[in-house]
Amino acid sequence: MRRITRIATAGIASAALALSVTACGSDSSSGSSSSDENGGKAAIAYDIGGRGDQSFNDAAYAGLEKAEKELDVQGTEAEPSEGEGDPDKVQRLTSLARADNNPVIGVGFAYAPAVAEVAPKFKDTTFGIVDDTSKTGPNIANLVFNEEQGSYLAGVAAAKVTKTNTVGFIGGVETPLIKKFEAGFVQGVKDTKAGVNVKVQYLTQPPDFGGFSKPDLGKAAAQGQLDAGADVIYAAAGLAGAGAIEATAKAGKWAIGVDSDQYNQKGLAAYKERILTSVTKNVSGAVFNLIKSVQDGKPQTGEIRYGLEDDGVALAKSNPAFTSMTDVIAAVDKAKADIIAGTIKVKTAP
């Protein structure tokens, strides 16, 4: 098994310095030949918040880690820098491709412009983009999910367990992607119990993407919704969502996690009893599948979509307190079946 290499870059001007001073050093990210003896090399470039967000980026890392263990791949991780722009991402992806990583995966829609610029220059390298279909090409794989479907199930659960008839949704940044989470959640709530009030708040607006990386913003937003009577809060906000979970759990109310099964995240262990469930996205599976397809000589390209029917999105059932709510589970399972059957059409925008 190979050790995953982790690099950090802080923009074009300081890229060379950053690569030279990180613990991994430049040799491990510049194509040393030892990695080609068995499974080759693969790289992921993280979205805002980086690894350790207990959510989206950590799910991507799990896929890379699995590939390292099962496919004998040498994995490289690249961290974002705060406030960076597209040129920084272009430099990062270029460095990873030049180091013979294949595939190179941008974790998050923010990498789309950079992938579109870099991919044509490395025609023999497969590039993945998670959560974006706007940029395509013969060596680009668009790994996307039906987030609105999983969020609908979260809305069903929230409507069934609320005692105050007030629930909350917190979005990290008001983008079309996060509005899919909102749309599904609100529809699930209203379809289940029309009289429930859904409070919606976004932490930042583009081009400020800090709403995905600042736990204090999530904590403050959750506290505001709790003060307004919410007793179930669903946050789709990356690292900021951890702050929302903390505030909700400390108030003794129900939190709903996102992307990873946050009940099982070590960094959130202190609050797990109040994490009712999580809307999971199989980002780890998508990352692993893309890496495996390259290793098998049949690289995935084009839109690769994951939904409820293949457990690409799901509602986690790790918390025994949740699974003991038999009427809630029954309602969730019925809604899942109806969505898969096409009886329920879930909106992708509010």
Coordinates of C-alpha atoms in Angstrom, one line a residue:
M1 CA 0.0 0.0 0.0
R2 CA 1.3 3.4 -0.9
R3 CA 1.3 6.5 1.3
I4 CA -0.9 9.4 0.1
T5 CA 1.0 12.6 -0.7
R6 CA -0.5 15.8 0.5
I7 CA 0.6 19.1 -1.0
A8 CA -0.6 22.7 -0.4
T9 CA -0.4 25.6 -2.9
A10 CA -0.9 29.2 -2.1
G11 CA -1.3 30.7 -5.6
I12 CA 0.9 31.0 -8.6
A13 CA 3.4 33.5 -7.1
S14 CA 4.3 31.2 -4.2
A15 CA 3.6 27.8 -5.8
A16 CA 7.2 26.8 -6.1
L17 CA 7.9 27.7 -2.5
A18 CA 4.8 25.9 -1.2
L19 CA 5.7 22.7 -3.0
S20 CA 9.2 22.8 -1.7
V21 CA 8.4 23.4 1.9
T22 CA 5.5 21.0 2.5
A23 CA 6.2 17.9 4.4
C24 CA 5.8 15.8 1.3
G25 CA 8.4 17.7 -0.7
S26 CA 8.5 18.3 -4.5
D27 CA 9.8 14.8 -5.4
S28 CA 6.6 13.0 -4.4
S29 CA 4.5 15.3 -6.5
S30 CA 6.6 15.6 -9.6
G31 CA 6.4 12.1 -11.2
S32 CA 9.0 9.9 -9.4
S33 CA 9.1 6.6 -11.3
S34 CA 8.5 4.3 -8.4
S35 CA 4.8 4.9 -8.4
D36 CA 4.4 3.6 -12.0
E37 CA 5.5 0.1 -11.1
N38 CA 2.1 -1.0 -10.0
G39 CA -1.1 1.1 -9.8
G40 CA 0.1 4.4 -11.1
K41 CA -0.8 7.8 -9.6
A42 CA -4.0 9.7 -9.0
A43 CA -4.7 13.1 -7.6
I44 CA -7.5 15.1 -6.1
A45 CA -7.5 18.9 -5.7
Y46 CA -9.8 19.9 -2.8
D47 CA -12.6 22.4 -2.7
I48 CA -12.8 25.3 -0.2
G49 CA -12.3 24.0 3.3
G50 CA -9.9 21.3 2.3
R51 CA -9.6 17.9 3.9
G52 CA -10.9 17.8 7.5
D53 CA -14.3 19.4 6.7
Q54 CA -16.1 16.3 8.0
S55 CA -18.2 16.5 4.8
F56 CA -17.6 17.0 1.1
N57 CA -13.8 17.0 0.8
D58 CA -13.5 14.2 3.3
A59 CA -15.8 12.1 1.2
A60 CA -13.5 12.6 -1.8
Y61 CA -10.5 11.7 0.3
A62 CA -12.2 8.4 1.3
G63 CA -12.4 7.5 -2.4
L64 CA -8.7 8.3 -3.0
E65 CA -7.8 6.4 0.1
K66 CA -9.8 3.3 -1.0
A67 CA -8.0 3.4 -4.4
E68 CA -4.7 3.6 -2.7
K69 CA -5.5 0.5 -0.7
E70 CA -7.3 -1.6 -3.3
L71 CA -5.7 -0.5 -6.5
D72 CA -2.1 0.1 -5.3
V73 CA -2.4 3.7 -6.5
Q74 CA -0.2 6.5 -5.1
G75 CA -2.5 9.3 -4.2
T76 CA -1.7 13.0 -4.1
E77 CA -3.9 15.6 -2.4
A78 CA -3.7 19.3 -3.2
E79 CA -5.2 21.9 -0.8
P80 CA -6.8 25.2 -1.9
S81 CA -5.7 28.6 -0.6
E82 CA -8.1 31.1 0.8
G83 CA -9.4 33.7 -1.7
E84 CA -7.7 32.0 -4.6
G85 CA -8.9 32.5 -8.2
D86 CA -9.0 30.4 -11.4
P87 CA -5.3 31.0 -12.3
D88 CA -4.4 29.3 -9.0
K89 CA -6.5 26.3 -9.8
V90 CA -5.1 26.2 -13.3
Q91 CA -1.6 26.1 -11.9
R92 CA -2.6 23.4 -9.4
L93 CA -4.1 21.1 -11.9
T94 CA -1.3 21.7 -14.4
S95 CA 1.3 20.7 -11.7
L96 CA -0.7 17.5 -10.8
A97 CA -1.0 16.5 -14.5
R98 CA 2.7 17.2 -15.2
A99 CA 3.5 14.9 -12.3
D100 CA 1.9 12.0 -14.2
N101 CA -1.2 11.8 -12.1
N102 CA -4.0 10.1 -13.9
P103 CA -6.8 10.9 -13.2
V104 CA -6.7 14.4 -11.8
I105 CA -9.9 15.3 -10.1
G106 CA -11.2 18.7 -9.1
V107 CA -13.4 18.4 -6.1
G108 CA -16.2 21.0 -6.6
F109 CA -17.8 23.1 -9.3
A110 CA -15.2 25.9 -8.8
Y111 CA -12.7 23.8 -10.7
A112 CA -14.7 23.7 -13.9
P113 CA -13.0 26.7 -15.7
A114 CA -9.6 25.4 -14.7
V115 CA -10.3 21.9 -15.9
A116 CA -11.6 23.3 -19.2
E117 CA -8.4 25.1 -19.7
V118 CA -6.0 22.4 -18.6
A119 CA -7.5 19.3 -20.0
P120 CA -6.9 20.0 -23.7
K121 CA -3.2 20.4 -22.9
F122 CA -2.9 16.9 -21.4
K123 CA -5.0 14.7 -23.8
D124 CA -3.7 11.5 -22.3
T125 CA -4.8 12.4 -18.8
T126 CA -8.4 12.0 -17.6
F127 CA -9.7 15.0 -15.6
G128 CA -12.7 14.7 -13.3
I129 CA -15.0 17.5 -12.0
V130 CA -17.3 16.8 -9.1
D131 CA -20.6 18.7 -9.2
D132 CA -20.4 20.3 -12.6
T133 CA -21.5 19.6 -16.2
S134 CA -20.9 23.0 -17.7
K135 CA -17.4 22.1 -19.0
T136 CA -17.0 19.0 -21.1
G137 CA -14.4 17.4 -23.3
P138 CA -13.1 14.0 -24.6
N139 CA -10.9 13.5 -21.5
I140 CA -13.3 15.1 -18.9
A141 CA -15.6 13.1 -16.6
N142 CA -18.4 15.1 -15.0
L143 CA -19.3 13.4 -11.7
V144 CA -22.7 14.7 -10.6
F145 CA -25.4 13.8 -8.2
N146 CA -29.2 14.2 -7.7
E147 CA -28.8 16.1 -4.4
E148 CA -32.4 17.2 -4.6
Q149 CA -33.6 13.6 -4.2
G150 CA -31.7 13.0 -1.0
S151 CA -32.7 16.4 0.3
Y152 CA -36.3 15.5 -0.3
L153 CA -36.0 12.6 2.0
A154 CA -34.4 14.8 4.6
G155 CA -37.4 17.1 4.3
V156 CA -39.7 14.2 4.9
A157 CA -37.8 13.2 8.0
A158 CA -37.7 16.8 9.3
A159 CA -41.5 17.3 8.8
K160 CA -42.2 14.0 10.7
V161 CA -40.0 14.8 13.7
T162 CA -40.5 18.5 14.2
K163 CA -42.5 19.5 17.3
T164 CA -42.5 23.2 16.7
N165 CA -43.6 23.0 13.1
T166 CA -40.5 25.1 12.2
V167 CA -37.4 23.7 10.6
G168 CA -34.3 25.4 9.0
F169 CA -32.2 25.1 5.9
I170 CA -28.7 26.7 5.9
G171 CA -26.8 26.9 2.6
G172 CA -23.2 27.7 2.5
V173 CA -23.2 29.9 -0.6
E174 CA -26.2 30.7 -2.8
T175 CA -25.3 28.9 -5.9
P176 CA -27.5 26.7 -8.3
L177 CA -25.9 23.6 -6.8
I178 CA -26.8 24.4 -3.2
K179 CA -30.3 25.6 -4.2
K180 CA -30.9 22.0 -5.4
F181 CA -30.5 21.0 -1.7
E182 CA -32.9 23.7 -0.6
A183 CA -35.5 22.9 -3.3
G184 CA -35.6 19.2 -2.5
F185 CA -35.7 19.8 1.3
V186 CA -38.5 22.3 1.2
Q187 CA -40.5 20.2 -1.2
G188 CA -40.1 17.1 1.0
V189 CA -41.2 19.1 4.1
K190 CA -44.2 20.6 2.4
D191 CA -45.3 17.4 0.7
T192 CA -45.2 15.7 4.1
K193 CA -46.7 18.4 6.3
A194 CA -47.9 21.5 4.6
G195 CA -48.1 23.7 7.7
V196 CA -44.4 23.5 8.6
N197 CA -42.5 26.7 8.3
V198 CA -39.1 26.3 6.6
K199 CA -36.6 29.1 7.4
V200 CA -33.9 29.4 4.7
Q201 CA -30.6 31.2 5.1
Y202 CA -27.5 31.4 2.9
L203 CA -24.2 32.4 4.6
T204 CA -22.5 34.2 1.7
Q205 CA -23.1 35.2 -1.9
P206 CA -20.8 34.6 -4.9
P207 CA -18.0 35.5 -5.4
D208 CA -17.5 35.2 -1.6
F209 CA -17.3 31.4 -1.0
G210 CA -16.4 31.7 2.6
G211 CA -19.8 30.3 3.5
F212 CA -18.3 26.8 2.9
S213 CA -15.3 27.2 5.1
K214 CA -16.2 29.2 8.3
P215 CA -17.9 27.2 11.1
D216 CA -18.6 30.4 13.0
L217 CA -21.0 31.5 10.2
G218 CA -22.8 28.2 10.4
K219 CA -23.0 28.3 14.1
A220 CA -24.5 31.9 14.1
A221 CA -27.0 31.1 11.4
A222 CA -28.2 28.0 13.3
Q223 CA -28.5 29.9 16.5
G224 CA -30.7 32.4 14.8
Q225 CA -33.0 29.7 13.4
L226 CA -33.1 28.0 16.8
D227 CA -34.1 31.3 18.5
A228 CA -36.8 31.6 15.9
G229 CA -38.2 28.2 16.9
A230 CA -36.6 25.7 14.6
D231 CA -36.1 22.3 16.1
V232 CA -34.6 20.6 13.0
I233 CA -31.8 22.2 11.0
Y234 CA -30.3 20.9 7.7
A235 CA -27.1 22.6 6.6
A236 CA -25.5 22.1 3.2
A237 CA -22.5 24.3 3.9
G238 CA -19.3 22.2 4.0
L239 CA -17.1 23.0 7.0
A240 CA -19.5 25.8 8.0
G241 CA -22.1 23.1 8.4
A242 CA -20.1 21.7 11.3
G243 CA -20.7 24.9 13.2
A244 CA -24.5 24.6 12.5
I245 CA -24.4 21.0 13.9
E246 CA -22.6 22.1 17.0
A247 CA -25.1 24.9 17.8
T248 CA -28.1 22.7 17.0
A249 CA -26.8 19.8 19.1
K250 CA -25.9 22.0 22.1
A251 CA -29.5 23.2 22.0
G252 CA -30.8 19.7 22.2
K253 CA -32.4 19.9 18.8
W254 CA -32.0 17.7 15.6
A255 CA -29.3 18.4 13.1
I256 CA -29.3 16.9 9.6
G257 CA -25.8 16.4 8.1
V258 CA -24.7 16.5 4.4
D259 CA -22.4 14.8 1.9
S260 CA -20.8 12.4 4.4
D261 CA -22.6 10.4 7.1
Q262 CA -21.8 13.0 9.7
Y263 CA -23.0 10.8 12.5
N264 CA -19.8 8.7 12.0
Q265 CA -17.4 11.6 11.5
K266 CA -14.8 11.6 14.3
G267 CA -14.6 15.4 14.4
L268 CA -18.3 15.6 15.2
A269 CA -18.4 12.7 17.7
A270 CA -19.4 15.1 20.6
Y271 CA -22.6 16.0 18.8
K272 CA -23.5 12.7 17.1
E273 CA -26.4 11.9 19.3
R274 CA -28.2 14.9 17.9
I275 CA -27.3 14.2 14.3
L276 CA -30.6 12.7 13.2
T277 CA -29.4 11.6 9.8
S278 CA -27.3 12.9 6.8
V279 CA -28.0 13.4 3.1
T280 CA -25.1 11.5 1.7
K281 CA -23.5 11.8 -1.7
N282 CA -21.3 8.9 -2.8
V283 CA -18.5 11.2 -3.7
S284 CA -16.0 8.6 -2.4
G285 CA -17.5 6.0 -4.8
A286 CA -17.5 8.4 -7.7
V287 CA -13.8 9.2 -7.1
F288 CA -12.9 5.6 -6.7
N289 CA -14.8 4.5 -9.8
L290 CA -13.1 7.1 -11.9
I291 CA -9.6 6.1 -10.7
K292 CA -10.4 2.5 -11.3
S293 CA -11.7 3.2 -14.8
V294 CA -8.4 4.8 -15.7
Q295 CA -6.5 1.9 -14.2
D296 CA -8.6 -0.5 -16.2
G297 CA -7.8 1.3 -19.4
K298 CA -11.4 2.4 -19.9
P299 CA -11.5 5.9 -18.5
Q300 CA -14.9 7.3 -17.8
T301 CA -15.8 10.5 -19.7
G302 CA -18.9 12.7 -20.0
E303 CA -21.7 12.9 -17.5
I304 CA -21.6 10.2 -14.8
R305 CA -24.7 10.8 -12.7
Y306 CA -25.5 9.2 -9.3
G307 CA -29.0 9.2 -7.7
L308 CA -31.2 7.4 -5.3
E309 CA -31.6 4.3 -7.5
D310 CA -27.9 3.4 -7.3
D311 CA -27.4 4.8 -3.7
G312 CA -25.4 7.7 -5.3
V313 CA -27.4 9.8 -2.9
A314 CA -29.1 8.5 0.2
L315 CA -30.4 9.3 3.7
A316 CA -28.1 7.8 6.3
K317 CA -29.5 5.4 9.0
S318 CA -26.6 5.2 11.4
N319 CA -28.2 6.9 14.4
P320 CA -30.2 4.3 16.3
A321 CA -32.5 7.1 17.5
F322 CA -33.5 7.7 13.9
T323 CA -34.0 4.0 13.0
S324 CA -36.1 3.5 16.0
M325 CA -38.6 6.1 14.6
T326 CA -40.5 3.5 12.6
D327 CA -43.1 5.8 11.3
V328 CA -40.5 8.3 10.1
I329 CA -38.4 5.5 8.4
A330 CA -41.6 4.2 6.7
A331 CA -42.4 7.6 5.3
V332 CA -38.8 8.1 4.1
D333 CA -38.7 4.6 2.5
K334 CA -42.0 5.2 0.7
A335 CA -40.8 8.6 -0.6
K336 CA -37.6 7.0 -1.8
A337 CA -39.6 4.3 -3.7
D338 CA -41.9 6.9 -5.2
I339 CA -39.0 9.1 -6.4
I340 CA -37.3 6.1 -8.0
A341 CA -40.6 5.0 -9.6
G342 CA -41.1 8.6 -10.9
T343 CA -44.3 9.1 -8.9
I344 CA -42.6 12.0 -7.1
K345 CA -40.8 14.5 -9.3
V346 CA -38.3 16.5 -7.2
K347 CA -37.6 20.1 -8.1
T348 CA -34.0 21.2 -8.8
A349 CA -34.7 24.9 -8.0
P350 CA -36.8 26.6 -5.3

